[in-house]
PDB file of N, CA, C, O and CB in Angstrom:
ATOM      1  N   MET A   1     -42.445  73.585  34.892  1.00  0.00           N
ATOM      2  CA  MET A   1     -43.155  73.374  36.133  1.00  0.00           C
ATOM      3  C   MET A   1     -44.498  72.668  35.895  1.00  0.00           C
ATOM      4  O   MET A   1     -44.940  71.880  36.731  1.00  0.00           O
ATOM      5  CB  MET A   1     -43.372  74.705  36.838  1.00  0.00           C
ATOM      6  N   GLU A   2     -45.142  72.950  34.761  1.00  0.00           N
ATOM      7  CA  GLU A   2     -46.433  72.328  34.468  1.00  0.00           C
ATOM      8  C   GLU A   2     -46.324  70.813  34.441  1.00  0.00           C
ATOM      9  O   GLU A   2     -47.190  70.115  34.969  1.00  0.00           O
ATOM     10  CB  GLU A   2     -46.976  72.834  33.137  1.00  0.00           C
ATOM     11  N   GLU A   3     -45.255  70.297  33.823  1.00  0.00           N
ATOM     12  CA  GLU A   3     -45.089  68.837  33.739  1.00  0.00           C
ATOM     13  C   GLU A   3     -44.878  68.226  35.120  1.00  0.00           C
ATOM     14  O   GLU A   3     -45.371  67.134  35.405  1.00  0.00           O
ATOM     15  CB  GLU A   3     -43.905  68.482  32.824  1.00  0.00           C
ATOM     16  N   ILE A   4     -44.148  68.931  35.969  1.00  0.00           N
ATOM     17  CA  ILE A   4     -43.887  68.434  37.333  1.00  0.00           C
ATOM     18  C   ILE A   4     -45.205  68.389  38.117  1.00  0.00           C
ATOM     19  O   ILE A   4     -45.503  67.398  38.782  1.00  0.00           O
ATOM     20  CB  ILE A   4     -42.835  69.343  38.071  1.00  0.00           C
ATOM     21  N   ILE A   5     -45.988  69.470  38.032  1.00  0.00           N
ATOM     22  CA  ILE A   5     -47.299  69.523  38.709  1.00  0.00           C
ATOM     23  C   ILE A   5     -48.196  68.410  38.224  1.00  0.00           C
ATOM     24  O   ILE A   5     -48.815  67.707  39.022  1.00  0.00           O
ATOM     25  CB  ILE A   5     -47.982  70.880  38.479  1.00  0.00           C
ATOM     26  N   LYS A   6     -48.267  68.249  36.910  1.00  0.00           N
ATOM     27  CA  LYS A   6     -49.127  67.210  36.318  1.00  0.00           C
ATOM     28  C   LYS A   6     -48.686  65.830  36.790  1.00  0.00           C
ATOM     29  O   LYS A   6     -49.529  65.000  37.131  1.00  0.00           O
ATOM     30  CB  LYS A   6     -49.091  67.281  34.769  1.00  0.00           C
ATOM     31  N   GLU A   7     -47.396  65.572  36.817  1.00  0.00           N
ATOM     32  CA  GLU A   7     -46.890  64.264  37.249  1.00  0.00           C
ATOM     33  C   GLU A   7     -47.253  63.990  38.714  1.00  0.00           C
ATOM     34  O   GLU A   7     -47.696  62.890  39.044  1.00  0.00           O
ATOM     35  CB  GLU A   7     -45.357  64.193  37.060  1.00  0.00           C
ATOM     36  N   ILE A   8     -47.072  64.967  39.578  1.00  0.00           N
ATOM     37  CA  ILE A   8     -47.391  64.804  40.998  1.00  0.00           C
ATOM     38  C   ILE A   8     -48.873  64.479  41.165  1.00  0.00           C
ATOM     39  O   ILE A   8     -49.230  63.553  41.893  1.00  0.00           O
ATOM     40  CB  ILE A   8     -47.024  66.081  41.794  1.00  0.00           C
ATOM     41  N   ILE A   9     -49.720  65.229  40.503  1.00  0.00           N
ATOM     42  CA  ILE A   9     -51.164  65.042  40.641  1.00  0.00           C
ATOM     43  C   ILE A   9     -51.597  63.685  40.083  1.00  0.00           C
ATOM     44  O   ILE A   9     -52.365  62.966  40.723  1.00  0.00           O
ATOM     45  CB  ILE A   9     -51.921  66.175  39.927  1.00  0.00           C
ATOM     46  N   GLU A  10     -51.113  63.340  38.908  1.00  0.00           N
ATOM     47  CA  GLU A  10     -51.519  62.082  38.279  1.00  0.00           C
ATOM     48  C   GLU A  10     -51.006  60.860  39.031  1.00  0.00           C
ATOM     49  O   GLU A  10     -51.637  59.804  38.985  1.00  0.00           O
ATOM     50  CB  GLU A  10     -51.029  62.038  36.851  1.00  0.00           C
ATOM     51  N   GLU A  11     -49.871  60.981  39.725  1.00  0.00           N
ATOM     52  CA  GLU A  11     -49.363  59.879  40.534  1.00  0.00           C
ATOM     53  C   GLU A  11     -50.257  59.626  41.742  1.00  0.00           C
ATOM     54  O   GLU A  11     -50.394  58.488  42.190  1.00  0.00           O
ATOM     55  CB  GLU A  11     -47.935  60.169  40.990  1.00  0.00           C
ATOM     56  N   ASN A  12     -50.865  60.686  42.269  1.00  0.00           N
ATOM     57  CA  ASN A  12     -51.659  60.599  43.496  1.00  0.00           C
ATOM     58  C   ASN A  12     -53.170  60.546  43.252  1.00  0.00           C
ATOM     59  O   ASN A  12     -53.921  60.083  44.110  1.00  0.00           O
ATOM     60  CB  ASN A  12     -51.342  61.771  44.377  1.00  0.00           C
ATOM     61  N   ILE A  13     -53.607  61.009  42.107  1.00  0.00           N
ATOM     62  CA  ILE A  13     -55.016  60.956  41.734  1.00  0.00           C
ATOM     63  C   ILE A  13     -55.046  60.338  40.313  1.00  0.00           C
ATOM     64  O   ILE A  13     -55.077  61.059  39.316  1.00  0.00           O
ATOM     65  CB  ILE A  13     -55.709  62.421  41.783  1.00  0.00           C
ATOM     66  N   PRO A  14     -55.036  59.015  40.246  1.00  0.00           N
ATOM     67  CA  PRO A  14     -54.837  58.328  38.965  1.00  0.00           C
ATOM     68  C   PRO A  14     -55.760  58.726  37.820  1.00  0.00           C
ATOM     69  O   PRO A  14     -55.335  58.708  36.665  1.00  0.00           O
ATOM     70  CB  PRO A  14     -54.980  56.901  39.181  1.00  0.00           C
ATOM     71  N   ASP A  15     -57.007  59.084  38.104  1.00  0.00           N
ATOM     72  CA  ASP A  15     -57.918  59.429  37.007  1.00  0.00           C
ATOM     73  C   ASP A  15     -57.937  60.927  36.706  1.00  0.00           C
ATOM     74  O   ASP A  15     -58.763  61.386  35.917  1.00  0.00           O
ATOM     75  CB  ASP A  15     -59.322  58.964  37.339  1.00  0.00           C
ATOM     76  N   ALA A  16     -57.040  61.687  37.321  1.00  0.00           N
ATOM     77  CA  ALA A  16     -57.016  63.138  37.155  1.00  0.00           C
ATOM     78  C   ALA A  16     -56.632  63.547  35.744  1.00  0.00           C
ATOM     79  O   ALA A  16     -55.769  62.946  35.105  1.00  0.00           O
ATOM     80  CB  ALA A  16     -56.057  63.758  38.144  1.00  0.00           C
ATOM     81  N   VAL A  17     -57.299  64.583  35.287  1.00  0.00           N
ATOM     82  CA  VAL A  17     -56.956  65.238  34.034  1.00  0.00           C
ATOM     83  C   VAL A  17     -56.597  66.672  34.374  1.00  0.00           C
ATOM     84  O   VAL A  17     -57.400  67.389  34.971  1.00  0.00           O
ATOM     85  CB  VAL A  17     -58.134  65.165  32.989  1.00  0.00           C
ATOM     86  N   CYS A  18     -55.397  67.098  34.001  1.00  0.00           N
ATOM     87  CA  CYS A  18     -54.915  68.437  34.322  1.00  0.00           C
ATOM     88  C   CYS A  18     -54.909  69.303  33.066  1.00  0.00           C
ATOM     89  O   CYS A  18     -54.500  68.865  31.991  1.00  0.00           O
ATOM     90  CB  CYS A  18     -53.503  68.376  34.944  1.00  0.00           C
ATOM     91  N   TYR A  19     -55.368  70.531  33.225  1.00  0.00           N
ATOM     92  CA  TYR A  19     -55.370  71.490  32.133  1.00  0.00           C
ATOM     93  C   TYR A  19     -54.807  72.792  32.650  1.00  0.00           C
ATOM     94  O   TYR A  19     -55.251  73.298  33.680  1.00  0.00           O
ATOM     95  CB  TYR A  19     -56.794  71.688  31.550  1.00  0.00           C
ATOM     96  N   PHE A  20     -53.836  73.341  31.948  1.00  0.00           N
ATOM     97  CA  PHE A  20     -53.175  74.585  32.367  1.00  0.00           C
ATOM     98  C   PHE A  20     -53.525  75.722  31.434  1.00  0.00           C
ATOM     99  O   PHE A  20     -53.688  75.535  30.228  1.00  0.00           O
ATOM    100  CB  PHE A  20     -51.656  74.404  32.417  1.00  0.00           C
ATOM    101  N   GLU A  21     -53.641  76.916  32.022  1.00  0.00           N
ATOM    102  CA  GLU A  21     -53.820  78.140  31.254  1.00  0.00           C
ATOM    103  C   GLU A  21     -52.880  79.191  31.823  1.00  0.00           C
ATOM    104  O   GLU A  21     -52.562  79.167  33.012  1.00  0.00           O
ATOM    105  CB  GLU A  21     -55.305  78.627  31.290  1.00  0.00           C
ATOM    106  N   GLY A  22     -52.438  80.105  30.982  1.00  0.00           N
ATOM    107  CA  GLY A  22     -51.591  81.195  31.441  1.00  0.00           C
ATOM    108  C   GLY A  22     -50.122  80.846  31.396  1.00  0.00           C
ATOM    109  O   GLY A  22     -49.710  79.890  30.738  1.00  0.00           O
ATOM    110  N   ASP A  23     -49.317  81.659  32.127  1.00  0.00           N
ATOM    111  CA  ASP A  23     -47.881  81.459  32.164  1.00  0.00           C
ATOM    112  C   ASP A  23     -47.416  81.300  33.599  1.00  0.00           C
ATOM    113  O   ASP A  23     -48.240  81.240  34.511  1.00  0.00           O
ATOM    114  CB  ASP A  23     -47.152  82.623  31.488  1.00  0.00           C
ATOM    115  N   SER A  24     -46.131  81.232  33.809  1.00  0.00           N
ATOM    116  CA  SER A  24     -45.597  80.967  35.147  1.00  0.00           C
ATOM    117  C   SER A  24     -45.950  82.047  36.162  1.00  0.00           C
ATOM    118  O   SER A  24     -45.970  81.769  37.361  1.00  0.00           O
ATOM    119  CB  SER A  24     -44.106  80.823  35.076  1.00  0.00           C
ATOM    120  N   CYS A  25     -46.226  83.267  35.720  1.00  0.00           N
ATOM    121  CA  CYS A  25     -46.599  84.332  36.647  1.00  0.00           C
ATOM    122  C   CYS A  25     -48.098  84.373  36.949  1.00  0.00           C
ATOM    123  O   CYS A  25     -48.520  84.948  37.953  1.00  0.00           O
ATOM    124  CB  CYS A  25     -46.166  85.659  36.088  1.00  0.00           C
ATOM    125  N   ASN A  26     -48.889  83.766  36.083  1.00  0.00           N
ATOM    126  CA  ASN A  26     -50.324  83.796  36.235  1.00  0.00           C
ATOM    127  C   ASN A  26     -50.895  82.455  35.769  1.00  0.00           C
ATOM    128  O   ASN A  26     -51.640  82.391  34.791  1.00  0.00           O
ATOM    129  CB  ASN A  26     -50.941  84.978  35.443  1.00  0.00           C
ATOM    130  N   LEU A  27     -50.535  81.392  36.481  1.00  0.00           N
ATOM    131  CA  LEU A  27     -50.865  80.035  36.061  1.00  0.00           C
ATOM    132  C   LEU A  27     -52.172  79.569  36.696  1.00  0.00           C
ATOM    133  O   LEU A  27     -52.377  79.702  37.902  1.00  0.00           O
ATOM    134  CB  LEU A  27     -49.730  79.074  36.422  1.00  0.00           C
ATOM    135  N   LYS A  28     -53.042  79.023  35.865  1.00  0.00           N
ATOM    136  CA  LYS A  28     -54.294  78.446  36.347  1.00  0.00           C
ATOM    137  C   LYS A  28     -54.292  76.975  36.020  1.00  0.00           C
ATOM    138  O   LYS A  28     -53.978  76.576  34.899  1.00  0.00           O
ATOM    139  CB  LYS A  28     -55.529  79.150  35.725  1.00  0.00           C
ATOM    140  N   LEU A  29     -54.646  76.162  37.012  1.00  0.00           N
ATOM    141  CA  LEU A  29     -54.711  74.718  36.865  1.00  0.00           C
ATOM    142  C   LEU A  29     -56.142  74.263  37.094  1.00  0.00           C
ATOM    143  O   LEU A  29     -56.754  74.601  38.107  1.00  0.00           O
ATOM    144  CB  LEU A  29     -53.743  74.013  37.844  1.00  0.00           C
ATOM    145  N   THR A  30     -56.668  73.500  36.157  1.00  0.00           N
ATOM    146  CA  THR A  30     -57.972  72.878  36.326  1.00  0.00           C
ATOM    147  C   THR A  30     -57.711  71.371  36.424  1.00  0.00           C
ATOM    148  O   THR A  30     -57.072  70.776  35.556  1.00  0.00           O
ATOM    149  CB  THR A  30     -58.966  73.239  35.130  1.00  0.00           C
ATOM    150  N   VAL A  31     -58.224  70.772  37.506  1.00  0.00           N
ATOM    151  CA  VAL A  31     -58.067  69.333  37.704  1.00  0.00           C
ATOM    152  C   VAL A  31     -59.455  68.715  37.735  1.00  0.00           C
ATOM    153  O   VAL A  31     -60.321  69.134  38.503  1.00  0.00           O
ATOM    154  CB  VAL A  31     -57.272  69.013  39.020  1.00  0.00           C
ATOM    155  N   THR A  32     -59.651  67.705  36.881  1.00  0.00           N
ATOM    156  CA  THR A  32     -60.916  66.997  36.811  1.00  0.00           C
ATOM    157  C   THR A  32     -60.681  65.552  37.265  1.00  0.00           C
ATOM    158  O   THR A  32     -59.746  64.896  36.806  1.00  0.00           O
ATOM    159  CB  THR A  32     -61.514  67.051  35.364  1.00  0.00           C
ATOM    160  N   SER A  33     -61.530  65.066  38.162  1.00  0.00           N
ATOM    161  CA  SER A  33     -61.391  63.708  38.663  1.00  0.00           C
ATOM    162  C   SER A  33     -62.704  63.220  39.261  1.00  0.00           C
ATOM    163  O   SER A  33     -63.430  63.988  39.893  1.00  0.00           O
ATOM    164  CB  SER A  33     -60.270  63.632  39.701  1.00  0.00           C
ATOM    165  N   ASP A  34     -63.002  61.948  39.061  1.00  0.00           N
ATOM    166  CA  ASP A  34     -64.183  61.336  39.698  1.00  0.00           C
ATOM    167  C   ASP A  34     -64.039  61.321  41.222  1.00  0.00           C
ATOM    168  O   ASP A  34     -65.032  61.310  41.950  1.00  0.00           O
ATOM    169  CB  ASP A  34     -64.393  59.894  39.175  1.00  0.00           C
ATOM    170  N   SER A  35     -62.808  61.323  41.686  1.00  0.00           N
ATOM    171  CA  SER A  35     -62.589  61.247  43.151  1.00  0.00           C
ATOM    172  C   SER A  35     -63.062  62.496  43.874  1.00  0.00           C
ATOM    173  O   SER A  35     -63.169  62.486  45.100  1.00  0.00           O
ATOM    174  CB  SER A  35     -61.110  61.025  43.454  1.00  0.00           C
ATOM    175  N   PHE A  36     -63.346  63.566  43.153  1.00  0.00           N
ATOM    176  CA  PHE A  36     -63.844  64.794  43.763  1.00  0.00           C
ATOM    177  C   PHE A  36     -65.354  64.780  43.964  1.00  0.00           C
ATOM    178  O   PHE A  36     -65.905  65.662  44.623  1.00  0.00           O
ATOM    179  CB  PHE A  36     -63.459  65.978  42.917  1.00  0.00           C
ATOM    180  N   LYS A  37     -66.019  63.785  43.399  1.00  0.00           N
ATOM    181  CA  LYS A  37     -67.481  63.749  43.348  1.00  0.00           C
ATOM    182  C   LYS A  37     -68.150  63.966  44.699  1.00  0.00           C
ATOM    183  O   LYS A  37     -69.113  64.728  44.790  1.00  0.00           O
ATOM    184  CB  LYS A  37     -67.929  62.440  42.787  1.00  0.00           C
ATOM    185  N   ASP A  38     -67.659  63.312  45.754  1.00  0.00           N
ATOM    186  CA  ASP A  38     -68.297  63.408  47.067  1.00  0.00           C
ATOM    187  C   ASP A  38     -67.595  64.362  48.023  1.00  0.00           C
ATOM    188  O   ASP A  38     -67.894  64.386  49.217  1.00  0.00           O
ATOM    189  CB  ASP A  38     -68.363  62.054  47.691  1.00  0.00           C
ATOM    190  N   LEU A  39     -66.657  65.152  47.492  1.00  0.00           N
ATOM    191  CA  LEU A  39     -65.942  66.103  48.340  1.00  0.00           C
ATOM    192  C   LEU A  39     -66.474  67.521  48.146  1.00  0.00           C
ATOM    193  O   LEU A  39     -66.871  67.906  47.046  1.00  0.00           O
ATOM    194  CB  LEU A  39     -64.440  66.059  48.040  1.00  0.00           C
ATOM    195  N   LYS A  40     -66.475  68.279  49.221  1.00  0.00           N
ATOM    196  CA  LYS A  40     -66.813  69.706  49.125  1.00  0.00           C
ATOM    197  C   LYS A  40     -65.702  70.391  48.327  1.00  0.00           C
ATOM    198  O   LYS A  40     -64.570  69.908  48.271  1.00  0.00           O
ATOM    199  CB  LYS A  40     -66.980  70.366  50.561  1.00  0.00           C
ATOM    200  N   LEU A  41     -66.046  71.518  47.715  1.00  0.00           N
ATOM    201  CA  LEU A  41     -65.076  72.255  46.897  1.00  0.00           C
ATOM    202  C   LEU A  41     -63.790  72.563  47.679  1.00  0.00           C
ATOM    203  O   LEU A  41     -62.690  72.390  47.156  1.00  0.00           O
ATOM    204  CB  LEU A  41     -65.702  73.562  46.387  1.00  0.00           C
ATOM    205  N   LEU A  42     -63.929  73.009  48.901  1.00  0.00           N
ATOM    206  CA  LEU A  42     -62.766  73.328  49.714  1.00  0.00           C
ATOM    207  C   LEU A  42     -61.878  72.089  49.922  1.00  0.00           C
ATOM    208  O   LEU A  42     -60.652  72.193  49.878  1.00  0.00           O
ATOM    209  CB  LEU A  42     -63.212  73.899  51.069  1.00  0.00           C
ATOM    210  N   ASP A  43     -62.484  70.940  50.144  1.00  0.00           N
ATOM    211  CA  ASP A  43     -61.722  69.720  50.336  1.00  0.00           C
ATOM    212  C   ASP A  43     -61.044  69.264  49.055  1.00  0.00           C
ATOM    213  O   ASP A  43     -59.956  68.690  49.093  1.00  0.00           O
ATOM    214  CB  ASP A  43     -62.617  68.629  50.859  1.00  0.00           C
ATOM    215  N   GLN A  44     -61.683  69.516  47.930  1.00  0.00           N
ATOM    216  CA  GLN A  44     -61.058  69.202  46.633  1.00  0.00           C
ATOM    217  C   GLN A  44     -59.779  70.026  46.471  1.00  0.00           C
ATOM    218  O   GLN A  44     -58.733  69.500  46.090  1.00  0.00           O
ATOM    219  CB  GLN A  44     -62.048  69.486  45.449  1.00  0.00           C
ATOM    220  N   HIS A  45     -59.878  71.320  46.767  1.00  0.00           N
ATOM    221  CA  HIS A  45     -58.713  72.207  46.630  1.00  0.00           C
ATOM    222  C   HIS A  45     -57.615  71.828  47.622  1.00  0.00           C
ATOM    223  O   HIS A  45     -56.431  71.836  47.286  1.00  0.00           O
ATOM    224  CB  HIS A  45     -59.128  73.677  46.840  1.00  0.00           C
ATOM    225  N   LYS A  46     -58.024  71.497  48.848  1.00  0.00           N
ATOM    226  CA  LYS A  46     -57.043  71.088  49.851  1.00  0.00           C
ATOM    227  C   LYS A  46     -56.283  69.853  49.402  1.00  0.00           C
ATOM    228  O   LYS A  46     -55.076  69.739  49.617  1.00  0.00           O
ATOM    229  CB  LYS A  46     -57.727  70.822  51.189  1.00  0.00           C
ATOM    230  N   ARG A  47     -57.001  68.931  48.777  1.00  0.00           N
ATOM    231  CA  ARG A  47     -56.349  67.692  48.307  1.00  0.00           C
ATOM    232  C   ARG A  47     -55.259  67.998  47.291  1.00  0.00           C
ATOM    233  O   ARG A  47     -54.158  67.452  47.358  1.00  0.00           O
ATOM    234  CB  ARG A  47     -57.386  66.734  47.686  1.00  0.00           C
ATOM    235  N   VAL A  48     -55.578  68.877  46.351  1.00  0.00           N
ATOM    236  CA  VAL A  48     -54.593  69.251  45.325  1.00  0.00           C
ATOM    237  C   VAL A  48     -53.435  70.041  45.942  1.00  0.00           C
ATOM    238  O   VAL A  48     -52.269  69.770  45.653  1.00  0.00           O
ATOM    239  CB  VAL A  48     -55.267  70.083  44.208  1.00  0.00           C
ATOM    240  N   LEU A  49     -53.760  71.009  46.782  1.00  0.00           N
ATOM    241  CA  LEU A  49     -52.721  71.842  47.380  1.00  0.00           C
ATOM    242  C   LEU A  49     -51.773  71.041  48.275  1.00  0.00           C
ATOM    243  O   LEU A  49     -50.577  71.328  48.331  1.00  0.00           O
ATOM    244  CB  LEU A  49     -53.357  72.959  48.180  1.00  0.00           C
ATOM    245  N   GLU A  50     -52.309  70.041  48.972  1.00  0.00           N
ATOM    246  CA  GLU A  50     -51.469  69.215  49.841  1.00  0.00           C
ATOM    247  C   GLU A  50     -50.428  68.454  49.015  1.00  0.00           C
ATOM    248  O   GLU A  50     -49.305  68.242  49.471  1.00  0.00           O
ATOM    249  CB  GLU A  50     -52.338  68.225  50.653  1.00  0.00           C
ATOM    250  N   LEU A  51     -50.804  68.044  47.796  1.00  0.00           N
ATOM    251  CA  LEU A  51     -49.883  67.334  46.925  1.00  0.00           C
ATOM    252  C   LEU A  51     -48.745  68.241  46.473  1.00  0.00           C
ATOM    253  O   LEU A  51     -47.636  67.774  46.214  1.00  0.00           O
ATOM    254  CB  LEU A  51     -50.623  66.775  45.716  1.00  0.00           C
ATOM    255  N   LEU A  52     -49.022  69.539  46.379  1.00  0.00           N
ATOM    256  CA  LEU A  52     -48.036  70.509  45.879  1.00  0.00           C
ATOM    257  C   LEU A  52     -47.325  71.284  46.994  1.00  0.00           C
ATOM    258  O   LEU A  52     -46.535  72.191  46.733  1.00  0.00           O
ATOM    259  CB  LEU A  52     -48.716  71.490  44.950  1.00  0.00           C
ATOM    260  N   LYS A  53     -47.621  70.910  48.226  1.00  0.00           N
ATOM    261  CA  LYS A  53     -47.109  71.639  49.386  1.00  0.00           C
ATOM    262  C   LYS A  53     -45.588  71.840  49.353  1.00  0.00           C
ATOM    263  O   LYS A  53     -45.097  72.936  49.623  1.00  0.00           O
ATOM    264  CB  LYS A  53     -47.491  70.907  50.650  1.00  0.00           C
ATOM    265  N   SER A  54     -44.855  70.787  49.025  1.00  0.00           N
ATOM    266  CA  SER A  54     -43.388  70.887  49.042  1.00  0.00           C
ATOM    267  C   SER A  54     -42.888  71.871  47.987  1.00  0.00           C
ATOM    268  O   SER A  54     -41.871  72.532  48.197  1.00  0.00           O
ATOM    269  CB  SER A  54     -42.754  69.506  48.810  1.00  0.00           C
ATOM    270  N   LYS A  55     -43.578  71.976  46.869  1.00  0.00           N
ATOM    271  CA  LYS A  55     -43.168  72.900  45.809  1.00  0.00           C
ATOM    272  C   LYS A  55     -43.396  74.360  46.235  1.00  0.00           C
ATOM    273  O   LYS A  55     -42.616  75.246  45.887  1.00  0.00           O
ATOM    274  CB  LYS A  55     -43.942  72.597  44.505  1.00  0.00           C
ATOM    275  N   PHE A  56     -44.472  74.591  46.987  1.00  0.00           N
ATOM    276  CA  PHE A  56     -44.717  75.941  47.519  1.00  0.00           C
ATOM    277  C   PHE A  56     -43.680  76.260  48.604  1.00  0.00           C
ATOM    278  O   PHE A  56     -43.140  77.366  48.636  1.00  0.00           O
ATOM    279  CB  PHE A  56     -46.171  76.059  48.096  1.00  0.00           C
ATOM    280  N   GLN A  57     -43.405  75.311  49.478  1.00  0.00           N
ATOM    281  CA  GLN A  57     -42.460  75.544  50.580  1.00  0.00           C
ATOM    282  C   GLN A  57     -41.062  75.801  50.071  1.00  0.00           C
ATOM    283  O   GLN A  57     -40.332  76.601  50.656  1.00  0.00           O
ATOM    284  CB  GLN A  57     -42.445  74.359  51.530  1.00  0.00           C
ATOM    285  N   SER A  58     -40.670  75.141  48.994  1.00  0.00           N
ATOM    286  CA  SER A  58     -39.325  75.314  48.468  1.00  0.00           C
ATOM    287  C   SER A  58     -39.185  76.600  47.645  1.00  0.00           C
ATOM    288  O   SER A  58     -38.076  77.052  47.362  1.00  0.00           O
ATOM    289  CB  SER A  58     -38.948  74.115  47.619  1.00  0.00           C
ATOM    290  N   GLY A  59     -40.345  77.188  47.263  1.00  0.00           N
ATOM    291  CA  GLY A  59     -40.308  78.390  46.449  1.00  0.00           C
ATOM    292  C   GLY A  59     -40.323  78.113  44.959  1.00  0.00           C
ATOM    293  O   GLY A  59     -40.375  79.045  44.157  1.00  0.00           O
ATOM    294  N   GLU A  60     -40.278  76.833  44.574  1.00  0.00           N
ATOM    295  CA  GLU A  60     -40.353  76.502  43.149  1.00  0.00           C
ATOM    296  C   GLU A  60     -41.680  76.963  42.549  1.00  0.00           C
ATOM    297  O   GLU A  60     -41.758  77.339  41.379  1.00  0.00           O
ATOM    298  CB  GLU A  60     -40.177  74.989  42.940  1.00  0.00           C
ATOM    299  N   LEU A  61     -42.699  76.924  43.366  1.00  0.00           N
ATOM    300  CA  LEU A  61     -44.044  77.325  42.953  1.00  0.00           C
ATOM    301  C   LEU A  61     -44.496  78.377  43.935  1.00  0.00           C
ATOM    302  O   LEU A  61     -44.483  78.145  45.144  1.00  0.00           O
ATOM    303  CB  LEU A  61     -45.047  76.105  42.907  1.00  0.00           C
ATOM    304  N   HIS A  62     -44.895  79.535  43.434  1.00  0.00           N
ATOM    305  CA  HIS A  62     -45.290  80.606  44.355  1.00  0.00           C
ATOM    306  C   HIS A  62     -46.706  81.091  44.158  1.00  0.00           C
ATOM    307  O   HIS A  62     -47.262  81.732  45.050  1.00  0.00           O
ATOM    308  CB  HIS A  62     -44.365  81.757  44.212  1.00  0.00           C
ATOM    309  N   ALA A  63     -47.306  80.808  43.022  1.00  0.00           N
ATOM    310  CA  ALA A  63     -48.693  81.251  42.788  1.00  0.00           C
ATOM    311  C   ALA A  63     -49.349  80.273  41.830  1.00  0.00           C
ATOM    312  O   ALA A  63     -48.771  79.893  40.811  1.00  0.00           O
ATOM    313  CB  ALA A  63     -48.747  82.717  42.215  1.00  0.00           C
ATOM    314  N   LEU A  64     -50.568  79.871  42.175  1.00  0.00           N
ATOM    315  CA  LEU A  64     -51.310  78.947  41.322  1.00  0.00           C
ATOM    316  C   LEU A  64     -52.791  79.105  41.604  1.00  0.00           C
ATOM    317  O   LEU A  64     -53.229  78.991  42.748  1.00  0.00           O
ATOM    318  CB  LEU A  64     -50.857  77.479  41.552  1.00  0.00           C
ATOM    319  N   SER A  65     -53.544  79.362  40.585  1.00  0.00           N
ATOM    320  CA  SER A  65     -54.994  79.416  40.706  1.00  0.00           C
ATOM    321  C   SER A  65     -55.522  78.013  40.387  1.00  0.00           C
ATOM    322  O   SER A  65     -55.144  77.407  39.385  1.00  0.00           O
ATOM    323  CB  SER A  65     -55.621  80.512  39.744  1.00  0.00           C
ATOM    324  N   ILE A  66     -56.399  77.511  41.256  1.00  0.00           N
ATOM    325  CA  ILE A  66     -56.866  76.134  41.115  1.00  0.00           C
ATOM    326  C   ILE A  66     -58.387  76.091  40.929  1.00  0.00           C
ATOM    327  O   ILE A  66     -59.145  76.778  41.614  1.00  0.00           O
ATOM    328  CB  ILE A  66     -56.454  75.299  42.343  1.00  0.00           C
ATOM    329  N   GLU A  67     -58.788  75.268  39.990  1.00  0.00           N
ATOM    330  CA  GLU A  67     -60.196  74.936  39.804  1.00  0.00           C
ATOM    331  C   GLU A  67     -60.280  73.430  39.787  1.00  0.00           C
ATOM    332  O   GLU A  67     -59.466  72.765  39.147  1.00  0.00           O
ATOM    333  CB  GLU A  67     -60.789  75.565  38.488  1.00  0.00           C
ATOM    334  N   THR A  68     -61.260  72.887  40.489  1.00  0.00           N
ATOM    335  CA  THR A  68     -61.446  71.431  40.502  1.00  0.00           C
ATOM    336  C   THR A  68     -62.846  71.100  40.024  1.00  0.00           C
ATOM    337  O   THR A  68     -63.790  71.862  40.235  1.00  0.00           O
ATOM    338  CB  THR A  68     -61.203  70.847  41.920  1.00  0.00           C
ATOM    339  N   LYS A  69     -62.966  69.948  39.374  1.00  0.00           N
ATOM    340  CA  LYS A  69     -64.257  69.492  38.875  1.00  0.00           C
ATOM    341  C   LYS A  69     -64.325  67.994  39.005  1.00  0.00           C
ATOM    342  O   LYS A  69     -63.302  67.311  38.946  1.00  0.00           O
ATOM    343  CB  LYS A  69     -64.484  69.926  37.414  1.00  0.00           C
ATOM    344  N   SER A  70     -65.527  67.475  39.182  1.00  0.00           N
ATOM    345  CA  SER A  70     -65.692  66.021  39.099  1.00  0.00           C
ATOM    346  C   SER A  70     -66.132  65.695  37.684  1.00  0.00           C
ATOM    347  O   SER A  70     -66.880  66.446  37.058  1.00  0.00           O
ATOM    348  CB  SER A  70     -66.731  65.485  40.157  1.00  0.00           C
ATOM    349  N   SER A  71     -65.662  64.577  37.200  1.00  0.00           N
ATOM    350  CA  SER A  71     -65.994  64.220  35.813  1.00  0.00           C
ATOM    351  C   SER A  71     -67.281  63.456  35.690  1.00  0.00           C
ATOM    352  O   SER A  71     -67.681  63.094  34.583  1.00  0.00           O
ATOM    353  CB  SER A  71     -64.894  63.414  35.211  1.00  0.00           C
TER     354      SER A  71
END
C-alpha cells in the first residue's frame, strides 16, 4: 500500500517527498513539498487526503496519520 500511496501523491504533487513509518495498522505518512508553503496546515492535509479519497472509500486504506511540511 505504501508504494501505491507514494505513486498517487507523486503523480499529483511532483516535488513531493514521502516518508513512511510504522506498519499497515499504524501507518504514518510525512509528505514534504514546496507547494505547501502558502497553505494552512489543514489545507495541506486536505490536499493529501483528497488524493487518497478513493482508497479510503474502497476500504483499501482505513487509517493513516498524516504530517505535512514545506521544504
